[in-house]
């Protein structure tokens, strides 16, 4: 039985690729395609859930793919971090798919719908691959696949701006992947291995000898993966891409695609280089600076935006800043909170984007000003939006608060008190740009006359996935203690 | 200096990487950017193959059923770079297709002109 | 440019290219070559055909629908075969890929079918990329229709 469960990570990737991506072009009827994809995604979510339980009960395991043992073959290493992030990815993807059944055809051409589903399967498979794999080159290949698939789900909506956004993303992203590949070349020339555990052994032996080479490769990895995950000065592709894509794509891009490179970066830091080498270099200070600037500047940029989706996209930049700040603190709590915040932000931002998408879809407006008094027309959707926004602002019990609180504790623990000010300012700025939308949405008076209660609200059936997302988000906030303990158990064995 | 001359392949790879990187970063023309990306990727391939190459040894192919006594060059970097080439080809193809589309919609492939055109 | 000379030379050349491509695919497990290399050779032959004989004629000969179907089926077969091998390997059955014997065609276990699948996929993908550059879209419509 346990042998069967250890198969699940590979099995979920295989199912996604074979049935999700390769079978769909053969099918003609759209209803069958939709049902197939919902079924596949639910199955993958269930498999990830079982894997999570298995890991929680029996501890982490190593799964060998291919016919040769570890230094030659590829190895999946599934611990608490990998399994929980994998579960979050597949769950959010399932919910977004469910939402997109009702709304996708209003945004993109009918011919492209099956294309969207194929790309989503490919994307989820590659993201899960990045999270699970313990082979550095395999991770690079999955990273490239995810980039191409992410560009694909931007250009499914065949507008001018989408192509512009996609090419911007692709150019910067190929810059990043070139840097990552160069880093892999350096690492390979030092160690002669591709498996993370074996590289680590060789690096420790060579650390005193080839420090400069190791430092260069470390910077190459940090900047390369930082571009892909929208670290602050390299975030310029993100707002365009996330604004112009169709709303389900925006939700996926914002909550999944920019998280996977961070997981890869964490794996490289802790599994390849090891904590001793990393803390002797100055890379954590770099992450602190980039993360701190991202938290403040992202919020400042967001405050100036007039388009709703663009505001949410800039808020993503700020939230990625929290994650990098957590990693940059360099202690156990900081890293735990970075991973917890990845999960929390994934759930929050997807429900935020989906509810914003349903505002736009029902009213046809894009700008924030036009959404005054929307609460009368679409109370349920605005309720979900409010809940997610409150989580990002940091109202107690919701996951955003938990991560901010613990981030503050972690920065005190590491002796960097001035970071508290950054966290506080960033929360205030979050409140400054989210509260006007909520307040004007409920009480905006100048637009209110002529609007009928619930006149434009979506049928509750179509909102169920978003409601489930926000309920799970609240649950992650309530159960934060056990979630954080679980992640911590994964970090201690890393 | 002597070390640089001895490892001229590595040095060349790094210089090519720098050239490609700067072209990708600084040029405005999209086709030039794509060429820069290709130069950058190719330089990494060159570096990898150089890492795996051992002077005086043969390609790892068994001829006539006998193992070569001198030994072989490391085949793993070559295998990796085959994958890398496939990735680079697909990214280049996708990017060129996007460039064609962009030219159809905007009428130019200069990135700064495209970014100026904010269509509301 | 479409002249009689080019058409006739290409008529002789294309079978040779294709035979070479098929050779590279089929003997990929015991000599240099393989699915990707052979597939790109085969793909180049179809691209040459398209450039010389024009898009309409080629589309009649190699319709988009059938190519897409072939690619999907080849990918499914590749994925299921390789996935099955991985799974069997995990359960301890089929422990190693059999070692290829030099100069013997039928050796190397599952590598021949896998190479053929990759060859098909790469052939058609390269052809699709060429169409993409020419027309800007895969499912384009002819101007005359």
XYZ file of C-alpha atoms in Angstrom:
759
model
C 0.000 0.000 0.000
C 2.696 2.448 0.960
C 4.499 1.581 -2.252
C 1.377 2.547 -4.157
C 1.059 5.878 -2.359
C 4.673 6.710 -3.071
C 3.773 6.428 -6.726
C 1.147 9.193 -6.513
C 3.325 12.252 -7.259
C 4.597 10.740 -10.504
C 1.165 9.356 -11.273
C -0.499 12.748 -10.959
C 2.000 14.312 -13.383
C 1.522 11.437 -15.822
C -2.272 11.654 -15.641
C -2.178 15.395 -16.214
C 0.117 15.032 -19.209
C -1.465 12.027 -20.896
C -5.155 12.579 -20.291
C -5.173 16.309 -19.730
C -2.802 17.570 -22.365
C -2.407 14.893 -25.022
C -5.885 13.373 -25.164
C -7.828 16.625 -25.396
C -6.979 17.515 -29.046
C -8.615 14.246 -30.080
C -11.905 15.124 -28.428
C -14.469 17.199 -30.244
C -17.368 17.885 -27.916
C -16.709 20.647 -25.474
C -18.846 19.185 -22.704
C -16.747 16.038 -22.627
C -13.539 18.086 -22.524
C -14.815 20.119 -19.587
C -15.942 17.058 -17.666
C -12.667 15.267 -18.378
C -10.598 18.156 -17.116
C -12.630 18.663 -13.974
C -12.350 14.935 -13.283
C -8.587 14.911 -13.861
C -7.990 17.910 -11.669
C -10.147 16.569 -8.865
C -8.305 13.266 -9.103
C -4.949 15.011 -8.898
C -6.154 17.013 -5.908
C -7.267 13.800 -4.226
C -3.915 12.162 -4.954
C -2.051 15.158 -3.513
C -4.283 15.024 -0.456
C -3.510 11.354 0.128
C 0.203 12.068 -0.355
C -0.034 14.838 2.219
C -1.642 12.490 4.730
C 0.928 9.819 4.017
C 3.759 12.301 4.576
C 2.152 13.576 7.758
C 1.868 10.042 9.113
C 4.973 8.249 7.890
C 7.353 11.101 7.215
C 9.013 12.175 3.974
C 9.998 9.711 1.293
C 12.223 9.564 -1.751
C 10.839 8.275 -5.000
C 13.136 7.056 -7.742
C 12.053 7.581 -11.303
C 13.734 5.798 -14.114
C 15.688 2.657 -14.022
C 18.837 3.748 -12.288
C 19.500 4.656 -8.650
C 20.051 8.155 -7.345
C 23.202 9.772 -8.753
C 22.208 8.886 -12.313
C 18.435 8.692 -12.261
C 15.985 11.443 -11.393
C 14.641 11.487 -7.857
C 11.500 12.989 -6.383
C 11.834 14.009 -2.772
C 8.454 14.456 -1.120
C 8.442 16.074 2.284
C 5.875 18.179 4.135
C 6.717 21.350 2.187
C 6.477 19.719 -1.206
C 3.277 17.874 -0.442
C 1.489 20.871 1.058
C 2.477 23.179 -1.804
C 1.502 20.490 -4.297
C -1.899 20.173 -2.669
C -2.378 23.951 -2.776
C -1.460 24.080 -6.478
C -3.784 21.305 -7.537
C -6.637 22.515 -5.344
C -6.481 26.104 -6.608
C -6.208 24.859 -10.176
C -9.298 22.682 -9.745
C -11.326 25.555 -8.344
C -10.210 27.934 -11.095
C -11.112 25.328 -13.715
C -14.530 24.949 -12.128
C -15.044 28.713 -12.194
C -13.840 28.974 -15.768
C -16.531 26.600 -17.058
C -19.116 29.338 -16.665
C -17.109 32.390 -17.559
C -14.347 31.522 -19.975
C -16.408 31.666 -23.146
C -17.426 35.231 -22.425
C -13.787 36.305 -22.562
C -12.099 34.222 -25.241
C -13.046 32.757 -28.594
C -14.874 29.471 -28.545
C -12.184 27.799 -30.654
C -9.569 28.524 -28.015
C -11.377 27.025 -25.032
C -9.951 23.529 -25.390
C -6.521 25.094 -25.958
C -6.859 26.828 -22.583
C -7.586 23.553 -20.836
C -4.691 21.756 -22.537
C -2.290 24.482 -21.459
C -3.628 24.437 -17.916
C -2.986 20.718 -17.592
C 0.505 21.167 -18.963
C 1.078 24.065 -16.585
C -0.067 22.174 -13.501
C 2.026 19.142 -14.457
C 5.152 21.249 -14.872
C 4.525 23.203 -11.668
C 4.089 19.994 -9.687
C 7.267 18.747 -11.330
C 9.211 21.800 -10.182
C 7.924 21.361 -6.659
C 8.568 17.631 -6.390
C 11.827 17.167 -8.246
C 15.172 16.858 -6.584
C 17.169 16.975 -9.809
C 18.403 20.404 -10.745
C 18.306 20.048 -14.533
C 14.920 18.382 -14.467
C 13.727 21.393 -12.504
C 15.060 23.700 -15.228
C 13.189 21.811 -17.958
C 9.950 21.921 -15.970
C 10.531 25.629 -15.384
C 10.765 26.255 -19.130
C 7.631 24.219 -19.805
C 5.761 26.213 -17.186
C 6.940 29.495 -18.727
C 5.758 28.524 -22.197
C 2.424 27.264 -20.882
C 1.964 30.442 -18.835
C 2.570 32.535 -21.968
C 0.016 30.355 -23.689
C -2.690 31.101 -21.145
C -1.984 34.810 -21.518
C -2.431 34.835 -25.289
C -5.566 32.689 -25.415
C -7.391 36.009 -25.401
C -6.328 37.190 -28.802
C -5.968 40.912 -28.129
C -3.136 43.295 -28.938
C -2.256 43.886 -25.305
C -2.104 40.202 -24.547
C 0.514 39.563 -27.192
C 2.502 42.537 -25.941
C 2.305 41.283 -22.368
C 3.192 37.740 -23.379
C 6.265 38.773 -25.339
C 7.439 40.971 -22.490
C 7.031 38.065 -20.095
C 8.734 35.637 -22.453
C 11.726 37.916 -23.090
C 12.407 38.587 -19.433
C 11.727 35.004 -18.551
C 14.183 33.671 -21.113
C 16.725 36.083 -19.655
C 16.054 34.453 -16.303
C 16.255 30.937 -17.619
C 19.543 31.712 -19.361
C 20.941 32.809 -16.011
C 19.611 29.682 -14.301
C 21.146 27.457 -16.969
C 24.476 29.234 -16.550
C 24.229 28.656 -12.808
C 23.593 24.965 -13.416
C 26.661 24.858 -15.683
C 28.830 26.338 -12.919
C 27.448 23.962 -10.328
C 27.935 21.012 -12.646
C 31.516 21.995 -13.362
C 32.252 22.049 -9.639
C 30.387 18.969 -8.541
C 29.784 16.735 -11.548
C 26.336 15.858 -10.260
C 22.796 16.965 -10.962
C 21.056 15.431 -7.968
C 20.667 18.051 -5.243
C 21.832 15.848 -2.368
C 24.969 14.724 -4.185
C 25.781 18.270 -5.323
C 25.538 19.352 -1.701
C 28.141 16.805 -0.665
C 30.562 17.916 -3.359
C 29.968 21.600 -2.640
C 30.796 21.205 1.032
C 34.064 19.576 0.037
C 34.876 22.346 -2.453
C 33.469 25.299 -0.515
C 36.764 26.683 0.739
C 38.468 26.161 -2.594
C 36.017 27.610 -5.086
C 34.093 30.159 -3.066
C 33.946 32.740 -5.838
C 32.544 30.323 -8.388
C 29.921 29.193 -5.898
C 28.992 32.786 -5.076
C 28.604 33.656 -8.760
C 26.357 30.671 -9.345
C 24.347 31.569 -6.250
C 23.726 35.074 -7.583
C 22.852 33.682 -11.007
C 20.220 31.417 -9.453
C 18.834 34.180 -7.255
C 18.446 36.712 -10.054
C 17.270 34.183 -12.627
C 14.572 32.696 -10.452
C 13.841 36.160 -9.056
C 12.886 37.362 -12.539
C 10.562 34.413 -12.950
C 8.921 34.963 -9.594
C 8.607 38.765 -9.878
C 11.114 39.814 -7.254
C 10.790 43.575 -6.903
C 13.089 45.303 -9.412
C 12.474 42.526 -11.939
C 8.689 42.593 -11.664
C 8.055 44.747 -14.745
C 6.488 41.954 -16.768
C 3.959 41.027 -14.100
C 1.365 43.836 -14.129
C 0.866 43.723 -17.898
C 0.597 39.967 -18.018
C -1.753 39.639 -15.074
C -3.959 42.532 -16.129
C -4.575 41.550 -19.706
C -4.989 37.808 -19.335
C -8.509 36.426 -18.929
C -9.535 36.354 -15.252
C -9.079 32.588 -14.662
C -5.610 32.856 -16.223
C -4.787 35.836 -14.018
C -5.786 33.841 -10.964
C -3.566 30.936 -12.006
C -0.632 33.172 -12.959
C -0.785 35.149 -9.778
C -1.348 32.357 -7.329
C 0.576 29.451 -8.846
C 3.042 30.371 -11.567
C 5.100 32.884 -9.604
C 5.222 30.585 -6.550
C 6.882 27.582 -8.150
C 10.243 29.304 -8.886
C 10.394 30.399 -5.249
C 10.021 26.803 -4.128
C 12.817 25.873 -6.513
C 14.942 28.704 -5.136
C 14.376 27.530 -1.558
C 15.341 24.004 -2.579
C 18.507 25.318 -4.219
C 19.406 27.373 -1.154
C 18.852 24.693 1.433
C 19.404 21.429 -0.413
C 22.163 22.395 -2.852
C 24.229 25.006 -1.018
C 23.254 24.277 2.545
C 22.545 26.762 5.296
C 26.196 27.218 6.337
C 27.344 28.429 2.950
C 24.275 30.583 2.392
C 24.485 32.347 5.726
C 28.166 33.090 5.178
C 27.364 34.766 1.862
C 25.393 37.977 1.711
C 22.558 36.658 -0.371
C 20.044 36.848 2.471
C 20.695 40.569 2.864
C 20.033 40.911 -0.862
C 16.730 39.116 -0.466
C 15.839 41.305 2.528
C 16.493 44.471 0.529
C 14.602 43.276 -2.546
C 11.766 41.888 -0.459
C 11.466 45.004 1.691
C 11.484 47.336 -1.299
C 8.985 45.088 -3.039
C 6.608 45.235 -0.084
C 6.596 49.015 -0.003
C 7.038 49.945 -3.649
C 4.541 47.337 -4.856
C 1.921 48.816 -2.557
C 2.818 52.364 -3.597
C 2.481 51.447 -7.264
C -0.789 49.663 -6.545
C -2.215 52.753 -4.845
C -1.855 54.763 -8.050
C -3.595 52.299 -10.348
C -7.003 53.006 -11.837
C -7.702 49.593 -13.333
C -8.915 47.036 -10.800
C -7.006 44.013 -12.083
C -3.822 46.051 -12.400
C -4.123 47.056 -8.765
C -4.438 43.428 -7.722
C -1.442 42.536 -9.897
C 0.735 45.151 -8.209
C -0.476 43.879 -4.866
C 0.973 40.508 -5.934
C 4.381 42.163 -6.258
C 4.054 43.401 -2.693
C 2.993 39.980 -1.446
C 5.939 38.306 -3.171
C 8.033 40.778 -1.210
C 6.728 39.228 2.020
C 7.784 35.797 0.822
C 11.291 36.959 -0.099
C 11.562 38.835 3.185
C 10.657 35.651 5.027
C 13.332 33.691 3.181
C 15.815 36.507 3.651
C 15.461 36.483 7.441
C 17.369 33.242 7.308
C 15.947 31.645 10.434
C 13.591 28.713 10.689
C 10.484 30.734 11.494
C 11.097 33.088 8.589
C 11.335 30.281 6.076
C 8.273 28.588 7.558
C 6.281 31.771 7.196
C 7.507 32.268 3.647
C 6.075 28.882 2.750
C 2.913 29.464 4.777
C 2.464 32.801 3.046
C 2.846 31.107 -0.331
C -0.104 28.869 0.506
C -2.123 31.701 2.031
C -1.439 34.100 -0.813
C -2.202 31.445 -3.405
C -5.659 30.885 -1.960
C -6.344 34.575 -1.278
C -5.172 36.027 -4.561
C -7.018 33.476 -6.654
C -10.325 34.226 -4.961
C -9.582 37.963 -5.236
C -8.871 37.719 -8.967
C -11.893 35.522 -9.603
C -14.265 37.852 -7.790
C -12.756 40.862 -9.568
C -13.175 38.919 -12.791
C -16.860 38.401 -12.099
C -17.306 42.148 -11.419
C -15.757 42.887 -14.779
C -17.684 40.180 -16.534
C -21.081 41.234 -15.172
C -20.719 45.000 -15.464
C -18.322 45.376 -18.368
C -16.303 48.040 -16.556
C -12.588 47.898 -15.872
C -11.795 50.977 -13.788
C -12.070 51.144 -10.038
C -14.238 54.268 -10.144
C -17.010 52.436 -11.947
C -17.326 49.880 -9.199
C -18.842 52.323 -6.717
C -22.043 50.874 -5.354
C -21.318 47.450 -6.748
C -22.265 45.957 -3.389
C -25.904 46.589 -4.076
C -25.824 44.764 -7.339
C -23.468 41.936 -6.479
C -23.428 41.523 -2.683
C -22.101 37.970 -2.527
C -19.188 38.590 -4.859
C -18.240 41.775 -3.059
C -18.421 39.817 0.206
C -15.840 37.344 -1.099
C -13.712 40.192 -2.407
C -13.880 41.885 0.991
C -12.883 38.744 2.834
C -9.839 38.196 0.624
C -8.844 41.866 0.746
C -9.130 41.847 4.539
C -6.830 38.850 4.614
C -4.246 40.713 2.554
C -4.575 43.793 4.765
C -4.072 41.633 7.829
C -7.220 41.400 9.920
C -6.720 38.863 12.730
C -7.539 35.199 12.245
C -7.319 35.494 8.449
C -4.116 33.970 6.994
C -2.621 37.290 5.903
C -2.557 38.431 9.512
C -0.986 35.184 10.700
C 1.879 35.493 8.275
C 2.449 39.164 9.073
C 2.402 38.490 12.808
C 4.820 35.599 12.542
C 7.004 37.518 10.115
C 7.253 40.251 12.731
C 8.141 37.645 15.373
C 10.755 36.145 13.081
C 12.349 39.517 12.385
C 12.552 40.201 16.120
C 14.079 36.774 16.580
C 16.751 37.491 14.017
C 17.507 40.838 15.654
C 16.417 43.063 12.778
C 13.871 45.255 14.516
C 13.745 47.842 11.717
C 11.951 45.281 9.566
C 8.913 45.703 11.821
C 8.506 49.207 10.447
C 8.556 47.905 6.881
C 5.927 45.270 7.675
C 3.757 47.845 9.419
C 4.025 50.424 6.630
C 3.260 47.801 4.033
C 0.130 46.659 5.889
C -1.043 50.247 6.190
C -0.494 50.789 2.488
C -2.444 47.606 1.763
C -5.303 49.022 3.774
C -5.011 52.355 1.949
C -5.669 50.866 -1.428
C -8.057 48.056 -0.594
C -10.410 49.856 1.801
C -11.609 52.520 -0.676
C -12.719 49.801 -3.084
C -14.628 47.958 -0.376
C -16.165 51.057 1.198
C -17.134 52.587 -2.099
C -18.446 49.228 -3.179
C -20.833 49.018 -0.251
C -21.651 52.635 0.421
C -20.664 54.577 -2.705
C -23.632 56.884 -3.001
C -23.141 58.898 -6.153
C -23.535 55.851 -8.303
C -26.172 54.121 -6.274
C -29.421 55.369 -7.752
C -30.814 53.315 -10.554
C -29.164 50.218 -9.252
C -31.330 47.316 -8.230
C -30.462 44.927 -5.424
C -28.776 41.792 -6.768
C -29.616 42.780 -10.316
C -26.279 41.803 -11.757
C -25.162 39.175 -9.314
C -23.973 35.912 -10.716
C -26.022 32.809 -10.050
C -24.852 31.241 -6.812
C -24.064 28.049 -8.697
C -21.333 29.808 -10.631
C -19.856 31.308 -7.490
C -19.493 28.055 -5.531
C -15.798 27.526 -6.445
C -14.874 31.037 -5.305
C -16.828 30.554 -2.088
C -15.031 27.267 -1.455
C -11.690 28.973 -2.113
C -12.401 31.699 0.406
C -13.722 29.197 2.965
C -10.527 27.160 2.641
C -8.571 30.380 2.995
C -10.351 31.144 6.272
C -9.756 27.558 7.370
C -6.037 27.899 6.660
C -6.124 30.969 8.894
C -7.955 29.167 11.703
C -5.802 26.063 11.521
C -2.630 28.093 11.121
C -1.021 26.495 14.174
C -1.067 22.973 12.811
C -0.226 24.094 9.256
C 2.814 25.995 10.506
C 3.907 23.077 12.680
C 3.603 20.738 9.724
C 5.727 23.011 7.514
C 8.237 23.416 10.343
C 8.651 19.650 10.573
C 9.560 19.727 6.904
C 12.117 22.478 7.327
C 13.932 20.778 10.171
C 14.691 17.774 7.966
C 15.666 19.857 4.939
C 46.725 35.279 -18.466
C 48.111 31.841 -19.125
C 45.088 30.310 -17.491
C 42.776 32.287 -19.740
C 44.638 31.136 -22.833
C 44.535 27.512 -21.734
C 40.830 27.565 -21.044
C 39.957 29.531 -24.161
C 36.701 27.604 -24.665
C 35.333 28.558 -21.264
C 36.457 32.149 -21.711
C 34.814 32.286 -25.114
C 31.619 30.868 -23.687
C 31.491 33.498 -20.949
C 32.218 36.333 -23.407
C 29.486 35.057 -25.723
C 27.139 34.856 -22.760
C 27.848 38.487 -21.950
C 27.295 39.568 -25.551
C 24.014 37.683 -25.782
C 22.851 38.978 -22.422
C 23.541 42.597 -23.342
C 21.841 42.252 -26.724
C 18.806 40.677 -25.070
C 18.718 43.379 -22.432
C 19.559 46.550 -24.328
C 18.381 46.294 -27.915
C 14.967 47.513 -28.867
C 14.422 45.437 -31.947
C 12.621 42.211 -31.109
C 14.418 40.139 -33.734
C 17.755 41.325 -32.352
C 16.569 40.405 -28.878
C 15.733 36.905 -30.058
C 19.153 36.603 -31.712
C 20.701 37.708 -28.425
C 18.755 35.065 -26.565
C 20.016 32.445 -28.982
C 23.617 33.577 -28.565
C 23.184 33.400 -24.806
C 21.743 29.892 -24.885
C 24.386 28.679 -27.321
C 27.158 29.989 -25.103
C 25.785 27.944 -22.215
C 25.716 24.896 -24.475
C 29.332 25.520 -25.409
C 30.264 25.824 -21.746
C 28.501 22.578 -20.856
C 30.092 20.641 -23.702
C 33.487 22.035 -22.703
C 32.956 20.814 -19.154
C 32.266 17.314 -20.407
C 35.054 17.177 -22.988
C 38.279 15.383 -22.112
C 41.136 15.894 -24.505
C 42.241 12.859 -26.458
C 39.207 10.723 -25.724
C 36.489 9.563 -28.046
C 32.753 9.905 -28.286
C 30.983 7.304 -26.127
C 29.984 4.968 -28.927
C 30.878 1.308 -28.872
C 32.349 0.306 -32.215
C 32.597 -3.363 -33.144
C 31.458 -4.660 -29.791
C 34.598 -3.689 -27.906
C 35.003 -1.072 -25.212
C 37.600 1.554 -25.981
C 40.583 1.258 -23.682
C 41.424 4.969 -23.584
C 38.049 5.857 -22.112
C 35.350 8.173 -23.341
C 34.322 11.799 -22.939
C 31.518 12.495 -20.450
C 28.225 11.948 -22.319
C 25.947 13.516 -19.699
C 26.553 17.192 -20.657
C 25.890 16.338 -24.304
C 22.661 14.645 -23.314
C 21.647 17.586 -21.159
C 22.397 20.028 -23.933
C 20.258 18.077 -26.372
C 17.395 18.792 -23.987
C 18.581 22.380 -23.695
C 18.576 22.755 -27.474
C 15.031 21.421 -27.674
C 13.939 23.942 -25.052
C 15.760 26.779 -26.841
C 14.231 25.812 -30.191
C 10.721 25.797 -28.790
C 11.176 29.110 -26.983
C 12.656 30.683 -30.118
C 9.871 29.339 -32.288
C 7.204 30.599 -29.921
C 8.863 33.987 -29.645
C 9.198 34.423 -33.413
C 5.555 33.497 -33.877
C 4.584 36.072 -31.250
C 6.757 38.645 -33.012
C 4.927 38.025 -36.286
C 1.601 38.488 -34.513
C 2.872 41.631 -32.817
C 3.958 43.061 -36.158
C 0.524 42.343 -37.601
C -1.208 44.160 -34.763
C 1.140 47.082 -34.109
C 3.001 47.491 -37.398
C 6.425 47.673 -35.763
C 8.836 45.421 -33.933
C 10.653 48.125 -31.988
C 9.809 47.421 -28.379
C 9.956 51.012 -27.129
C 7.520 52.182 -29.792
C 5.168 49.343 -28.909
C 5.352 50.151 -25.220
C 4.543 53.783 -25.964
C 1.336 52.834 -27.730
C -1.035 52.570 -24.816
C -4.307 51.680 -26.364
C -7.138 52.435 -24.040
C 10.126 30.760 -56.673
C 8.466 27.810 -58.269
C 10.067 26.461 -61.387
C 10.029 23.094 -63.112
C 13.694 22.498 -62.250
C 13.179 22.910 -58.519
C 10.049 20.784 -58.559
C 11.765 17.920 -60.334
C 14.889 18.011 -58.200
C 12.843 18.135 -55.029
C 10.848 15.168 -56.298
C 14.070 13.147 -56.344
C 15.514 14.660 -53.194
C 12.595 14.278 -50.778
C 12.467 10.455 -50.746
C 16.183 10.343 -50.070
C 15.868 12.787 -47.175
C 12.959 10.850 -45.765
C 14.716 7.497 -46.009
C 17.705 9.005 -44.223
C 15.456 10.426 -41.515
C 13.743 7.081 -41.007
C 17.143 5.382 -40.831
C 18.304 7.824 -38.154
C 15.152 7.203 -36.129
C 15.191 3.429 -36.422
C 18.878 2.982 -35.692
C 18.965 5.584 -32.933
C 19.497 2.989 -30.207
C 22.624 1.382 -31.655
C 24.261 4.293 -33.465
C 24.301 8.084 -33.155
C 20.912 9.587 -33.853
C 17.514 9.030 -32.403
C 14.016 10.388 -32.360
C 14.805 14.086 -32.192
C 17.541 14.103 -34.823
C 15.665 11.873 -37.237
C 12.413 13.677 -36.629
C 13.971 17.018 -37.472
C 15.313 15.559 -40.736
C 11.877 14.199 -41.631
C 10.257 17.483 -40.663
C 12.643 19.404 -42.890
C 11.596 17.231 -45.824
C 7.939 18.124 -45.317
C 8.841 21.799 -44.917
C 10.790 21.625 -48.193
C 7.775 20.057 -49.867
C 5.597 22.866 -48.605
C 7.922 25.614 -49.757
C 8.233 24.177 -53.259
C 4.722 22.970 -53.948
C 2.857 25.714 -52.161
C 0.661 25.673 -49.102
C -2.614 24.635 -50.721
C -1.243 21.493 -52.290
C 0.558 20.555 -49.094
C -2.487 21.114 -46.947
C -4.428 18.729 -49.157
C -1.703 16.149 -48.836
C -1.057 16.603 -45.111
C -4.287 17.964 -43.609
C -3.956 19.721 -40.282
C -6.557 17.514 -38.662
C -4.721 14.268 -39.351
C -1.357 15.661 -38.320
C -2.810 16.886 -35.034
C -4.405 13.514 -34.453
C -1.123 11.710 -35.180
C 0.765 13.951 -32.781
C -1.746 13.386 -30.003
C -1.827 9.626 -30.474
C 1.964 9.420 -30.624
C 2.254 11.500 -27.460
C -0.343 9.397 -25.640
C 1.414 6.199 -26.639
C 4.786 7.598 -25.654
C 3.467 8.806 -22.307
C 1.659 5.599 -21.476
C 4.533 3.345 -22.525
C 7.175 5.318 -20.657
C 4.875 5.880 -17.676
C 4.067 2.198 -17.562
C 7.764 1.368 -17.560
C 8.343 3.802 -14.699
C 5.490 2.296 -12.704
C 6.568 -1.280 -13.378
C 10.085 -0.333 -12.384
C 8.790 1.093 -9.119
C 7.130 -2.217 -8.297
C 10.309 -4.091 -9.044
C 9.255 -5.628 -12.341
C 11.342 -4.790 -15.435
C 14.310 -3.611 -13.473
C 16.604 -2.275 -16.237
C 16.490 -1.167 -19.821
C 18.119 -4.023 -21.724
C 21.529 -3.092 -23.024
C 21.690 -2.659 -26.780
C 23.842 -5.133 -28.679
C 25.990 -3.464 -31.361
C 24.893 -4.108 -34.929
C 21.708 -5.830 -33.810
C 18.522 -4.053 -34.732
C 16.192 -5.823 -32.335
C 17.915 -4.967 -29.078
C 17.523 -2.198 -26.575
C 14.039 -3.142 -25.440
C 11.509 -0.326 -25.448
C 13.818 2.241 -27.014
C 12.770 1.546 -30.628
C 9.034 2.236 -30.158
C 9.816 5.269 -27.985
C 12.180 6.618 -30.643
C 9.547 6.155 -33.332
C 6.987 8.075 -31.246
C 9.430 10.914 -30.615
C 10.311 10.967 -34.299
C 6.657 11.386 -35.281
C 6.081 14.123 -32.717
C 9.202 16.066 -33.673
C 8.484 15.763 -37.409
C 5.042 17.219 -37.081
C 6.031 19.828 -34.508
C 8.763 21.181 -36.777
C 6.293 21.325 -39.638
C 3.821 23.158 -37.387
C 6.461 25.690 -36.383
C 7.122 26.362 -40.064
C 3.398 26.873 -40.682
C 3.276 29.163 -37.694
C 5.958 31.388 -39.221
C 4.309 31.417 -42.612
C 0.702 31.987 -41.634
C 0.855 33.251 -38.079
C -1.672 30.675 -36.950
C -2.044 26.920 -37.158
C -5.668 26.695 -38.161
C -5.558 29.364 -40.848
C -7.891 29.659 -43.811
C -6.760 29.962 -47.377
C -7.176 33.348 -48.939
C -8.808 31.827 -52.030
C -11.471 29.937 -50.113
